[in-house]
PDB file of C-alpha atoms and ligand atoms in Angstrom:
ATOM      1  CA  MET I   1    -139.651 128.087  36.647  1.00 44.00           C
ATOM      2  CA  VAL I   2    -137.861 130.885  38.365  1.00 46.00           C
ATOM      3  CA  THR I   3    -134.314 130.968  36.838  1.00 48.00           C
ATOM      4  CA  PRO I   4    -132.281 133.283  38.750  1.00 47.00           C
ATOM      5  CA  GLU I   5    -129.020 132.091  37.095  1.00 61.00           C
ATOM      6  CA  THR I   6    -130.403 133.833  33.556  1.00 78.00           C
ATOM      7  CA  SER I   7    -127.949 136.824  32.984  1.00 94.00           C
ATOM      8  CA  LEU I   8    -129.346 138.928  30.426  1.00 98.00           C
ATOM      9  CA  ASP I   9    -126.345 141.322  30.618  1.00 97.00           C
ATOM     10  CA  GLY I  10    -126.501 143.707  27.068  1.00 97.00           C
ATOM     11  CA  LYS I  11    -129.925 142.621  26.433  1.00 98.00           C
ATOM     12  CA  VAL I  12    -132.550 145.022  25.183  1.00 98.00           C
ATOM     13  CA  ALA I  13    -136.054 144.598  26.684  1.00 98.00           C
ATOM     14  CA  LEU I  14    -139.475 146.308  25.586  1.00 98.00           C
ATOM     15  CA  ILE I  15    -142.729 146.016  27.750  1.00 99.00           C
ATOM     16  CA  THR I  16    -145.996 147.417  26.808  1.00 99.00           C
ATOM     17  CA  GLY I  17    -148.248 147.905  29.812  1.00 98.00           C
ATOM     18  CA  GLY I  18    -145.075 148.606  31.757  1.00 98.00           C
ATOM     19  CA  ALA I  19    -146.296 151.273  34.377  1.00 98.00           C
ATOM     20  CA  ARG I  20    -147.420 148.813  36.471  1.00 98.00           C
ATOM     21  CA  GLY I  21    -148.887 145.278  37.464  1.00 98.00           C
ATOM     22  CA  GLN I  22    -147.211 142.221  35.994  1.00 99.00           C
ATOM     23  CA  GLY I  23    -145.322 144.689  33.121  1.00 99.00           C
ATOM     24  CA  ARG I  24    -143.595 146.242  35.993  1.00 98.00           C
ATOM     25  CA  SER I  25    -142.430 143.087  38.029  1.00 98.00           C
ATOM     26  CA  HIS I  26    -140.942 141.827  34.848  1.00 98.00           C
ATOM     27  CA  ALA I  27    -139.258 145.224  34.175  1.00 98.00           C
ATOM     28  CA  LEU I  28    -137.658 144.914  37.372  1.00 98.00           C
ATOM     29  CA  ALA I  29    -136.723 141.514  37.074  1.00 98.00           C
ATOM     30  CA  LEU I  30    -135.151 142.057  33.712  1.00 98.00           C
ATOM     31  CA  ALA I  31    -133.443 144.895  35.064  1.00 98.00           C
ATOM     32  CA  GLU I  32    -131.950 142.989  37.817  1.00 98.00           C
ATOM     33  CA  ARG I  33    -130.680 140.466  35.553  1.00 98.00           C
ATOM     34  CA  GLY I  34    -128.739 142.871  33.238  1.00 98.00           C
ATOM     35  CA  ALA I  35    -131.140 144.019  31.015  1.00 98.00           C
ATOM     36  CA  ASP I  36    -132.122 147.927  29.875  1.00 98.00           C
ATOM     37  CA  VAL I  37    -135.661 148.014  29.664  1.00 98.00           C
ATOM     38  CA  ALA I  38    -138.002 150.115  27.437  1.00 99.00           C
ATOM     39  CA  ILE I  39    -141.306 150.551  28.913  1.00 98.00           C
ATOM     40  CA  CYS I  40    -144.699 152.259  27.116  1.00 99.00           C
ATOM     41  CA  ASP I  41    -147.812 152.756  28.455  1.00 99.00           C
ATOM     42  CA  ILE I  42    -151.251 154.459  27.266  1.00 98.00           C
ATOM     43  CA  ALA I  43    -150.902 155.986  31.193  1.00 98.00           C
ATOM     44  CA  ALA I  44    -154.588 157.501  30.688  1.00 98.00           C
ATOM     45  CA  ASP I  45    -158.001 156.292  31.256  1.00 98.00           C
ATOM     46  CA  ILE I  46    -160.041 154.461  28.438  1.00 98.00           C
ATOM     47  CA  ALA I  47    -163.581 155.861  27.776  1.00 95.00           C
ATOM     48  CA  SER I  48    -165.334 152.331  27.854  1.00 92.00           C
ATOM     49  CA  VAL I  49    -162.951 150.785  30.553  1.00 97.00           C
ATOM     50  CA  PRO I  50    -164.632 151.161  33.852  1.00 97.00           C
ATOM     51  CA  TYR I  51    -161.466 150.945  35.806  1.00 98.00           C
ATOM     52  CA  PRO I  52    -158.359 153.295  36.018  1.00 98.00           C
ATOM     53  CA  MET I  53    -155.615 152.804  33.870  1.00 98.00           C
ATOM     54  CA  ALA I  54    -152.086 153.326  35.030  1.00 99.00           C
ATOM     55  CA  THR I  55    -150.749 157.236  35.358  1.00 98.00           C
ATOM     56  CA  THR I  56    -147.555 159.001  34.106  1.00 98.00           C
ATOM     57  CA  ASP I  57    -146.186 158.667  37.877  1.00 98.00           C
ATOM     58  CA  ASP I  58    -146.659 154.972  37.705  1.00 98.00           C
ATOM     59  CA  LEU I  59    -144.369 154.936  34.370  1.00 98.00           C
ATOM     60  CA  VAL I  60    -142.083 157.048  36.280  1.00 98.00           C
ATOM     61  CA  THR I  61    -142.065 154.550  39.353  1.00 98.00           C
ATOM     62  CA  THR I  62    -141.082 152.023  37.191  1.00 98.00           C
ATOM     63  CA  ALA I  63    -138.575 153.709  35.121  1.00 98.00           C
ATOM     64  CA  ARG I  64    -136.656 154.624  38.585  1.00 98.00           C
ATOM     65  CA  ALA I  65    -136.831 151.063  39.913  1.00 98.00           C
ATOM     66  CA  VAL I  66    -135.447 149.868  36.550  1.00 98.00           C
ATOM     67  CA  GLU I  67    -132.699 152.259  36.885  1.00 98.00           C
ATOM     68  CA  GLU I  68    -131.852 151.468  41.000  1.00 98.00           C
ATOM     69  CA  ALA I  69    -131.860 147.628  39.654  1.00 98.00           C
ATOM     70  CA  GLY I  70    -128.876 148.821  37.465  1.00 97.00           C
ATOM     71  CA  GLY I  71    -130.640 149.141  33.834  1.00 97.00           C
ATOM     72  CA  ARG I  72    -130.987 151.916  31.766  1.00 98.00           C
ATOM     73  CA  CYS I  73    -134.649 152.682  31.111  1.00 98.00           C
ATOM     74  CA  HIS I  74    -136.390 154.138  28.055  1.00 98.00           C
ATOM     75  CA  THR I  75    -140.097 155.410  28.843  1.00 98.00           C
ATOM     76  CA  ALA I  76    -142.897 156.478  26.294  1.00 98.00           C
ATOM     77  CA  ILE I  77    -146.599 157.077  26.186  1.00 99.00           C
ATOM     78  CA  VAL I  78    -148.024 154.766  23.501  1.00 99.00           C
ATOM     79  CA  ASP I  79    -151.611 153.513  22.757  1.00 99.00           C
ATOM     80  CA  VAL I  80    -150.617 150.070  21.520  1.00 99.00           C
ATOM     81  CA  ARG I  81    -153.826 150.182  19.413  1.00 98.00           C
ATOM     82  CA  ASN I  82    -152.017 152.817  17.153  1.00 98.00           C
ATOM     83  CA  ALA I  83    -149.636 150.883  14.902  1.00 99.00           C
ATOM     84  CA  GLY I  84    -147.448 153.601  13.816  1.00 99.00           C
ATOM     85  CA  ALA I  85    -146.768 154.899  17.426  1.00 99.00           C
ATOM     86  CA  VAL I  86    -145.783 151.422  18.175  1.00 99.00           C
ATOM     87  CA  ASP I  87    -143.287 151.641  15.295  1.00 99.00           C
ATOM     88  CA  SER I  88    -142.145 154.851  16.289  1.00 99.00           C
ATOM     89  CA  PHE I  89    -141.623 153.479  19.919  1.00 99.00           C
ATOM     90  CA  VAL I  90    -139.544 150.699  18.868  1.00 99.00           C
ATOM     91  CA  ALA I  91    -137.494 152.869  16.336  1.00 98.00           C
ATOM     92  CA  ASP I  92    -136.981 154.843  19.324  1.00 98.00           C
ATOM     93  CA  VAL I  93    -135.843 152.236  21.664  1.00 98.00           C
ATOM     94  CA  GLU I  94    -133.283 151.099  18.867  1.00 98.00           C
ATOM     95  CA  SER I  95    -131.915 154.566  18.902  1.00 98.00           C
ATOM     96  CA  SER I  96    -131.493 155.037  22.908  1.00 98.00           C
ATOM     97  CA  LEU I  97    -130.790 151.462  23.954  1.00 98.00           C
ATOM     98  CA  GLY I  98    -130.171 149.678  20.835  1.00 98.00           C
ATOM     99  CA  SER I  99    -131.583 146.443  19.148  1.00 98.00           C
ATOM    100  CA  VAL I 100    -134.816 144.884  20.871  1.00 99.00           C
ATOM    101  CA  ASP I 101    -133.840 141.318  21.848  1.00 98.00           C
ATOM    102  CA  ILE I 102    -136.749 140.772  23.870  1.00 98.00           C
ATOM    103  CA  ALA I 103    -140.528 141.809  23.226  1.00 99.00           C
ATOM    104  CA  ILE I 104    -143.265 141.496  26.150  1.00 99.00           C
ATOM    105  CA  ALA I 105    -146.654 142.414  24.844  1.00 99.00           C
ATOM    106  CA  ASN I 106    -148.276 142.797  27.990  1.00 99.00           C
ATOM    107  CA  ALA I 107    -150.568 145.568  27.836  1.00 99.00           C
ATOM    108  CA  GLY I 108    -154.146 144.792  28.038  1.00 99.00           C
ATOM    109  CA  ILE I 109    -157.484 145.543  29.419  1.00 98.00           C
ATOM    110  CA  SER I 110    -160.502 143.708  31.362  1.00 98.00           C
ATOM    111  CA  ALA I 111    -163.603 143.734  30.522  1.00 97.00           C
ATOM    112  CA  ILE I 112    -167.317 142.262  31.477  1.00 96.00           C
ATOM    113  CA  THR I 113    -169.338 142.097  28.176  1.00 96.00           C
ATOM    114  CA  PRO I 114    -172.696 140.236  28.796  1.00 97.00           C
ATOM    115  CA  ILE I 115    -173.984 139.464  25.372  1.00 98.00           C
ATOM    116  CA  SER I 116    -177.027 141.117  26.137  1.00 98.00           C
ATOM    117  CA  THR I 117    -175.634 144.645  26.947  1.00 97.00           C
ATOM    118  CA  ILE I 118    -172.245 144.737  25.103  1.00 98.00           C
ATOM    119  CA  THR I 119    -171.860 147.640  22.949  1.00 97.00           C
ATOM    120  CA  PRO I 120    -169.741 147.722  19.419  1.00 97.00           C
ATOM    121  CA  GLU I 121    -167.284 149.999  21.173  1.00 97.00           C
ATOM    122  CA  GLU I 122    -166.614 147.817  23.954  1.00 97.00           C
ATOM    123  CA  TRP I 123    -166.144 144.904  21.896  1.00 98.00           C
ATOM    124  CA  SER I 124    -163.851 146.745  19.508  1.00 98.00           C
ATOM    125  CA  THR I 125    -161.982 148.411  22.629  1.00 98.00           C
ATOM    126  CA  VAL I 126    -161.145 145.178  24.030  1.00 98.00           C
ATOM    127  CA  ILE I 127    -160.208 143.367  20.550  1.00 98.00           C
ATOM    128  CA  ASP I 128    -158.112 146.406  19.650  1.00 98.00           C
ATOM    129  CA  ILE I 129    -156.238 146.537  22.832  1.00 98.00           C
ATOM    130  CA  ASN I 130    -155.779 142.719  23.620  1.00 98.00           C
ATOM    131  CA  LEU I 131    -155.442 141.420  20.065  1.00 99.00           C
ATOM    132  CA  THR I 132    -154.469 143.711  17.553  1.00 99.00           C
ATOM    133  CA  GLY I 133    -151.948 145.652  20.304  1.00 99.00           C
ATOM    134  CA  THR I 134    -150.347 142.302  20.478  1.00 99.00           C
ATOM    135  CA  LEU I 135    -149.892 141.869  16.692  1.00 99.00           C
ATOM    136  CA  ASN I 136    -148.748 145.485  16.272  1.00 99.00           C
ATOM    137  CA  VAL I 137    -146.040 144.919  19.025  1.00 99.00           C
ATOM    138  CA  ILE I 138    -145.063 141.688  17.159  1.00 99.00           C
ATOM    139  CA  ARG I 139    -145.187 143.589  13.694  1.00 98.00           C
ATOM    140  CA  ALA I 140    -142.912 146.259  14.734  1.00 99.00           C
ATOM    141  CA  VAL I 141    -140.021 143.845  16.237  1.00 99.00           C
ATOM    142  CA  ALA I 142    -140.084 140.815  13.830  1.00 98.00           C
ATOM    143  CA  PRO I 143    -138.519 142.530  11.024  1.00 98.00           C
ATOM    144  CA  GLY I 144    -135.260 143.253  12.964  1.00 98.00           C
ATOM    145  CA  MET I 145    -135.175 140.194  14.910  1.00 98.00           C
ATOM    146  CA  THR I 146    -135.613 138.178  11.952  1.00 98.00           C
ATOM    147  CA  GLU I 147    -132.620 139.735  10.278  1.00 98.00           C
ATOM    148  CA  ARG I 148    -130.596 139.631  13.461  1.00 98.00           C
ATOM    149  CA  ARG I 149    -131.651 135.780  13.562  1.00 98.00           C
ATOM    150  CA  SER I 150    -132.518 136.192  17.451  1.00 98.00           C
ATOM    151  CA  GLY I 151    -135.135 137.333  19.612  1.00 98.00           C
ATOM    152  CA  ARG I 152    -137.531 136.256  22.225  1.00 98.00           C
ATOM    153  CA  ILE I 153    -141.337 137.644  22.002  1.00 99.00           C
ATOM    154  CA  ILE I 154    -143.713 136.792  24.630  1.00 99.00           C
ATOM    155  CA  THR I 155    -147.490 137.567  24.292  1.00 99.00           C
ATOM    156  CA  VAL I 156    -149.928 137.659  27.293  1.00 99.00           C
ATOM    157  CA  SER I 157    -153.097 135.624  26.878  1.00 98.00           C
ATOM    158  CA  SER I 158    -154.941 134.577  30.348  1.00 98.00           C
ATOM    159  CA  MET I 159    -156.894 131.619  32.006  1.00 98.00           C
ATOM    160  CA  MET I 160    -159.766 132.822  30.071  1.00 98.00           C
ATOM    161  CA  GLY I 161    -158.086 132.362  27.275  1.00 98.00           C
ATOM    162  CA  ARG I 162    -158.202 128.508  27.105  1.00 97.00           C
ATOM    163  CA  SER I 163    -161.226 128.183  28.852  1.00 96.00           C
ATOM    164  CA  ALA I 164    -164.256 130.659  29.464  1.00 96.00           C
ATOM    165  CA  ASN I 165    -166.794 132.170  31.946  1.00 96.00           C
ATOM    166  CA  PRO I 166    -170.063 133.827  31.418  1.00 97.00           C
ATOM    167  CA  ALA I 167    -169.919 137.378  30.199  1.00 97.00           C
ATOM    168  CA  ILE I 168    -166.718 138.021  29.169  1.00 97.00           C
ATOM    169  CA  CYS I 169    -166.780 137.157  25.593  1.00 98.00           C
ATOM    170  CA  ALA I 170    -164.968 139.767  24.284  1.00 98.00           C
ATOM    171  CA  TYR I 171    -161.984 139.438  26.888  1.00 98.00           C
ATOM    172  CA  SER I 172    -162.265 135.731  26.151  1.00 98.00           C
ATOM    173  CA  ALA I 173    -162.088 135.990  22.607  1.00 98.00           C
ATOM    174  CA  SER I 174    -159.161 138.629  22.768  1.00 98.00           C
ATOM    175  CA  LYS I 175    -157.024 136.040  24.719  1.00 98.00           C
ATOM    176  CA  TRP I 176    -158.019 132.808  22.809  1.00 98.00           C
ATOM    177  CA  GLY I 177    -156.993 135.147  19.629  1.00 98.00           C
ATOM    178  CA  VAL I 178    -153.463 135.986  21.255  1.00 99.00           C
ATOM    179  CA  ILE I 179    -152.968 132.106  21.458  1.00 98.00           C
ATOM    180  CA  GLY I 180    -153.928 131.698  17.812  1.00 98.00           C
ATOM    181  CA  LEU I 181    -151.709 134.595  16.688  1.00 98.00           C
ATOM    182  CA  THR I 182    -148.912 133.552  18.681  1.00 99.00           C
ATOM    183  CA  LYS I 183    -148.671 130.034  17.813  1.00 98.00           C
ATOM    184  CA  SER I 184    -148.829 131.436  13.825  1.00 98.00           C
ATOM    185  CA  ILE I 185    -146.378 133.780  14.259  1.00 99.00           C
ATOM    186  CA  ALA I 186    -144.135 131.257  16.253  1.00 99.00           C
ATOM    187  CA  LEU I 187    -144.242 129.037  12.967  1.00 98.00           C
ATOM    188  CA  GLU I 188    -143.469 131.737  10.632  1.00 98.00           C
ATOM    189  CA  LEU I 189    -140.089 132.933  12.650  1.00 98.00           C
ATOM    190  CA  ALA I 190    -138.971 129.705  13.803  1.00 98.00           C
ATOM    191  CA  ALA I 191    -136.561 129.217  10.893  1.00 98.00           C
ATOM    192  CA  PHE I 192    -134.884 132.482  11.853  1.00 98.00           C
ATOM    193  CA  GLY I 193    -134.115 131.614  15.453  1.00 98.00           C
ATOM    194  CA  VAL I 194    -136.815 133.893  17.056  1.00 98.00           C
ATOM    195  CA  THR I 195    -138.921 132.349  19.740  1.00 98.00           C
ATOM    196  CA  VAL I 196    -142.700 133.191  20.246  1.00 99.00           C
ATOM    197  CA  ASN I 197    -144.446 132.100  23.404  1.00 99.00           C
ATOM    198  CA  ALA I 198    -147.573 133.169  25.497  1.00 99.00           C
ATOM    199  CA  VAL I 199    -147.682 133.185  29.071  1.00 99.00           C
ATOM    200  CA  ALA I 200    -151.555 132.601  30.467  1.00 98.00           C
ATOM    201  CA  PRO I 201    -151.795 134.192  33.945  1.00 98.00           C
ATOM    202  CA  GLY I 202    -155.023 132.853  36.206  1.00 98.00           C
ATOM    203  CA  ASN I 203    -155.762 135.393  38.669  1.00 98.00           C
ATOM    204  CA  ILE I 204    -152.899 138.105  39.550  1.00 98.00           C
ATOM    205  CA  ARG I 205    -153.204 140.583  42.090  1.00 98.00           C
ATOM    206  CA  THR I 206    -152.510 143.578  40.254  1.00 99.00           C
ATOM    207  CA  PRO I 207    -154.809 146.731  39.957  1.00 98.00           C
ATOM    208  CA  MET I 208    -156.852 145.069  36.899  1.00 98.00           C
ATOM    209  CA  ILE I 209    -158.603 143.039  39.783  1.00 98.00           C
ATOM    210  CA  GLU I 210    -157.932 145.140  42.611  1.00 98.00           C
ATOM    211  CA  ASN I 211    -159.843 148.101  41.587  1.00 98.00           C
ATOM    212  CA  ASP I 212    -163.599 149.369  43.104  1.00 98.00           C
ATOM    213  CA  TRP I 213    -165.279 148.350  39.860  1.00 98.00           C
ATOM    214  CA  PHE I 214    -163.876 144.770  39.797  1.00 98.00           C
ATOM    215  CA  ILE I 215    -164.521 144.241  43.524  1.00 98.00           C
ATOM    216  CA  HIS I 216    -168.085 145.739  43.767  1.00 98.00           C
ATOM    217  CA  MET I 217    -169.045 143.350  40.298  1.00 96.00           C
ATOM    218  CA  MET I 218    -167.654 140.426  41.816  1.00 97.00           C
ATOM    219  CA  ARG I 219    -169.622 140.920  45.151  1.00 98.00           C
ATOM    220  CA  PRO I 220    -172.963 142.573  44.591  1.00 97.00           C
ATOM    221  CA  ASP I 221    -174.403 140.901  47.962  1.00 98.00           C
ATOM    222  CA  LEU I 222    -172.009 143.122  50.120  1.00 98.00           C
ATOM    223  CA  ASP I 223    -172.479 146.705  50.499  1.00 97.00           C
ATOM    224  CA  ALA I 224    -169.092 147.706  51.169  1.00 98.00           C
ATOM    225  CA  PRO I 225    -166.836 144.757  49.530  1.00 98.00           C
ATOM    226  CA  VAL I 226    -163.203 145.323  49.643  1.00 98.00           C
ATOM    227  CA  PHE I 227    -160.175 143.067  48.174  1.00 98.00           C
ATOM    228  CA  ASP I 228    -160.124 140.249  50.513  1.00 98.00           C
ATOM    229  CA  ASP I 229    -164.010 139.740  50.191  1.00 98.00           C
ATOM    230  CA  LEU I 230    -162.998 138.304  46.193  1.00 98.00           C
ATOM    231  CA  ALA I 231    -160.809 135.440  48.094  1.00 98.00           C
ATOM    232  CA  MET I 232    -163.886 133.039  48.010  1.00 97.00           C
ATOM    233  CA  PRO I 233    -165.012 133.359  44.444  1.00 97.00           C
ATOM    234  CA  LEU I 234    -161.805 133.778  43.063  1.00 98.00           C
ATOM    235  CA  ALA I 235    -160.301 130.884  44.897  1.00 98.00           C
ATOM    236  CA  SER I 236    -163.140 128.935  42.968  1.00 97.00           C
ATOM    237  CA  LEU I 237    -161.382 129.545  39.516  1.00 98.00           C
ATOM    238  CA  HIS I 238    -158.125 128.050  41.252  1.00 98.00           C
ATOM    239  CA  PRO I 239    -158.130 124.321  41.849  1.00 98.00           C
ATOM    240  CA  MET I 240    -155.271 124.778  44.000  1.00 98.00           C
ATOM    241  CA  GLY I 241    -157.538 127.183  46.432  1.00 97.00           C
ATOM    242  CA  VAL I 242    -155.296 129.887  46.408  1.00 98.00           C
ATOM    243  CA  PRO I 243    -157.470 132.846  45.098  1.00 98.00           C
ATOM    244  CA  TRP I 244    -154.796 134.990  43.395  1.00 98.00           C
ATOM    245  CA  LEU I 245    -151.219 134.842  42.576  1.00 98.00           C
ATOM    246  CA  GLU I 246    -148.335 137.599  42.790  1.00 98.00           C
ATOM    247  CA  PRO I 247    -147.386 139.270  39.603  1.00 98.00           C
ATOM    248  CA  GLU I 248    -143.757 137.704  40.027  1.00 98.00           C
ATOM    249  CA  GLU I 249    -145.115 134.339  39.811  1.00 98.00           C
ATOM    250  CA  ILE I 250    -145.541 135.381  35.744  1.00 98.00           C
ATOM    251  CA  THR I 251    -142.184 136.903  35.963  1.00 98.00           C
ATOM    252  CA  GLY I 252    -140.786 133.575  36.739  1.00 98.00           C
ATOM    253  CA  ALA I 253    -142.339 132.118  33.554  1.00 98.00           C
ATOM    254  CA  VAL I 254    -140.939 135.129  31.506  1.00 98.00           C
ATOM    255  CA  LEU I 255    -137.462 135.138  32.670  1.00 98.00           C
ATOM    256  CA  TYR I 256    -137.577 131.225  31.318  1.00 98.00           C
ATOM    257  CA  LEU I 257    -138.719 131.992  28.098  1.00 98.00           C
ATOM    258  CA  CYS I 258    -136.238 134.619  28.010  1.00 98.00           C
ATOM    259  CA  SER I 259    -133.456 132.131  29.015  1.00 97.00           C
ATOM    260  CA  GLU I 260    -130.842 130.094  27.254  1.00 97.00           C
ATOM    261  CA  ALA I 261    -132.813 127.370  28.594  1.00 97.00           C
ATOM    262  CA  ALA I 262    -135.808 128.459  26.287  1.00 98.00           C
ATOM    263  CA  ARG I 263    -133.623 128.639  23.187  1.00 97.00           C
ATOM    264  CA  HIS I 264    -135.764 126.098  21.470  1.00 98.00           C
ATOM    265  CA  VAL I 265    -139.126 126.698  22.860  1.00 98.00           C
ATOM    266  CA  THR I 266    -141.460 128.289  20.683  1.00 98.00           C
ATOM    267  CA  GLY I 267    -145.100 128.323  19.859  1.00 98.00           C
ATOM    268  CA  THR I 268    -146.441 127.264  23.306  1.00 98.00           C
ATOM    269  CA  VAL I 269    -148.224 128.580  26.299  1.00 98.00           C
ATOM    270  CA  ILE I 270    -147.216 128.417  30.047  1.00 98.00           C
ATOM    271  CA  ASP I 271    -149.999 128.418  32.181  1.00 98.00           C
ATOM    272  CA  VAL I 272    -149.507 130.134  35.717  1.00 98.00           C
ATOM    273  CA  ASN I 273    -152.786 129.371  37.099  1.00 98.00           C
ATOM    274  CA  ALA I 274    -152.611 127.454  40.543  1.00 98.00           C
ATOM    275  CA  GLY I 275    -154.170 124.311  38.541  1.00 98.00           C
ATOM    276  CA  ALA I 276    -157.105 125.670  36.286  1.00 98.00           C
ATOM    277  CA  SER I 277    -155.358 123.984  33.413  1.00 98.00           C
ATOM    278  CA  GLY I 278    -156.082 120.612  34.492  1.00 97.00           C
ATOM    279  CA  ALA I 279    -159.545 121.318  33.051  1.00 96.00           C
ATOM    280  CA  PHE I 280    -158.340 122.909  29.744  1.00 95.00           C
ATOM    281  CA  THR I 281    -158.856 120.277  26.349  1.00 89.00           C
ATOM    282  CA  ALA I 282    -156.898 122.664  24.232  1.00 74.00           C
TER     283      ALA I 282
HETATM  284  N1  NAD D   1    -154.367 140.563  36.480  1.00 71.59           N
HETATM  285  C1  NAD D   1    -155.194 139.321  35.925  1.00 71.59           C
HETATM  286  O1  NAD D   1    -155.607 138.649  36.792  1.00 71.59           O
HETATM  287  C2  NAD D   1    -154.596 138.963  34.668  1.00 71.59           C
HETATM  288  C3  NAD D   1    -155.144 137.693  34.496  1.00 71.59           C
HETATM  289  C4  NAD D   1    -154.694 136.983  33.099  1.00 71.59           C
HETATM  290  C5  NAD D   1    -154.439 137.960  32.292  1.00 71.59           C
HETATM  291  N2  NAD D   1    -154.019 138.980  32.491  1.00 71.59           N
HETATM  292  C6  NAD D   1    -153.360 140.042  31.600  1.00 71.59           C
HETATM  293  O2  NAD D   1    -151.899 140.332  32.198  1.00 71.59           O
HETATM  294  C7  NAD D   1    -151.448 141.791  31.264  1.00 71.59           C
HETATM  295  C8  NAD D   1    -150.963 142.197  32.265  1.00 71.59           C
HETATM  296  O3  NAD D   1    -152.120 142.763  33.208  1.00 71.59           O
HETATM  297  P1  NAD D   1    -152.050 143.232  34.723  1.00 71.59           P
HETATM  298  O4  NAD D   1    -152.644 142.352  35.196  1.00 71.59           O
HETATM  299  O5  NAD D   1    -150.342 143.788  34.962  1.00 71.59           O
HETATM  300  O6  NAD D   1    -152.902 144.558  34.746  1.00 71.59           O
HETATM  301  P2  NAD D   1    -152.553 146.236  34.884  1.00 71.59           P
HETATM  302  O7  NAD D   1    -153.805 146.746  34.497  1.00 71.59           O
HETATM  303  O8  NAD D   1    -152.010 146.423  36.417  1.00 71.59           O
HETATM  304  O9  NAD D   1    -151.558 146.485  33.845  1.00 71.59           O
HETATM  305  C9  NAD D   1    -152.057 146.637  32.289  1.00 71.59           C
HETATM  306  C10 NAD D   1    -151.118 147.919  31.855  1.00 71.59           C
HETATM  307  O10 NAD D   1    -151.642 148.014  30.648  1.00 71.59           O
HETATM  308  C11 NAD D   1    -151.703 149.449  30.342  1.00 71.59           C
HETATM  309  N3  NAD D   1    -152.504 149.693  28.886  1.00 71.59           N
HETATM  310  C12 NAD D   1    -153.974 149.314  28.810  1.00 71.59           C
HETATM  311  N4  NAD D   1    -154.261 149.661  27.594  1.00 71.59           N
HETATM  312  C13 NAD D   1    -153.177 150.117  27.076  1.00 71.59           C
HETATM  313  C14 NAD D   1    -153.019 150.558  25.779  1.00 71.59           C
HETATM  314  N5  NAD D   1    -154.050 150.511  24.762  1.00 71.59           N
HETATM  315  N6  NAD D   1    -151.715 150.653  25.142  1.00 71.59           N
HETATM  316  C15 NAD D   1    -150.816 150.651  26.136  1.00 71.59           C
HETATM  317  N7  NAD D   1    -150.689 150.318  27.633  1.00 71.59           N
HETATM  318  C16 NAD D   1    -152.341 149.748  27.787  1.00 71.59           C
HETATM  319  C17 NAD D   1    -152.468 149.622  31.490  1.00 71.59           C
HETATM  320  O11 NAD D   1    -152.491 151.304  31.586  1.00 71.59           O
HETATM  321  C18 NAD D   1    -151.888 149.164  32.546  1.00 71.59           C
HETATM  322  O12 NAD D   1    -150.592 149.851  32.963  1.00 71.59           O
HETATM  323  C19 NAD D   1    -153.005 142.176  30.585  1.00 71.59           C
HETATM  324  O13 NAD D   1    -152.721 141.671  29.183  1.00 71.59           O
HETATM  325  C20 NAD D   1    -153.729 141.225  31.126  1.00 71.59           C
HETATM  326  O14 NAD D   1    -155.109 141.299  30.173  1.00 71.59           O
HETATM  327  C21 NAD D   1    -154.098 139.576  33.799  1.00 71.59           C
END
């Protein structure tokens, strides 16, 4: 799936949630292949989210790495829940870097929300960021792409958007929703030469899972658990037995979807989950 031959010279790529984690990995790989990259991030903590979001320093670090890889980088602090702010971000990117060729709606949050305790605020925060935030990005880039009859849109679902686990109803619903959104818009834009696809990662080693809240929640049996103590419970979700994958493995799928080879691939979901797909029925 990794396509080192992909040249993205002259392309402009936009990535939400690009300050760290998978977004940073995508930004670097796209820049290494010749793209200019625009990244935005909320870069601030969110009240009902129990682990830290990226910081402005993270955003600067990614921007420097993009520039060192040879790309121009436009950065902004944007909350993807705010459709107007996303529209302005896209307009600013088009002024500074040019028309957006590739948009990766990557910003997202994790949440453990048992039905016995979930609050309306927790539910709407997850849906607003993971699902509506994805729509806001597509809504902002689709008119330009359809007019130019060219574009690649990539959304980010999850292994939990194709299956489920207990106590993640909001996260799972948001990520199943991302797939419905992706497929519907793919059909709508197909005749305009714009592809719309999702990647669906398994457990990926990023700050979304490598944080104190997640580690303690996964290992309540230990007094002072560390990340490596998650190896056993996380490996149980991956039939290949590896507990987590690296962000670059998702970047491989993203690069394929940006490549010439994928020009007629649309409306699909690429699972990168060490075998969990084998148990999916849809
Ligand atoms: N890490 C995993 O195990 C995993 C598994 C499946 C899917 N995913 C998905 O992959 C995507 C990337 O996550 P990651 O693993 O890199 O985690 P991450 O927490 O490192 O990155 C997510 C980024 O999104 C940003 N963000 C959050 N809310 C935002 C908002 N409202 N507006 C703008 N930016 C916002 C965060 O600050 C952060 O930089 C997410 O959509 C996530 O749901 C992750």
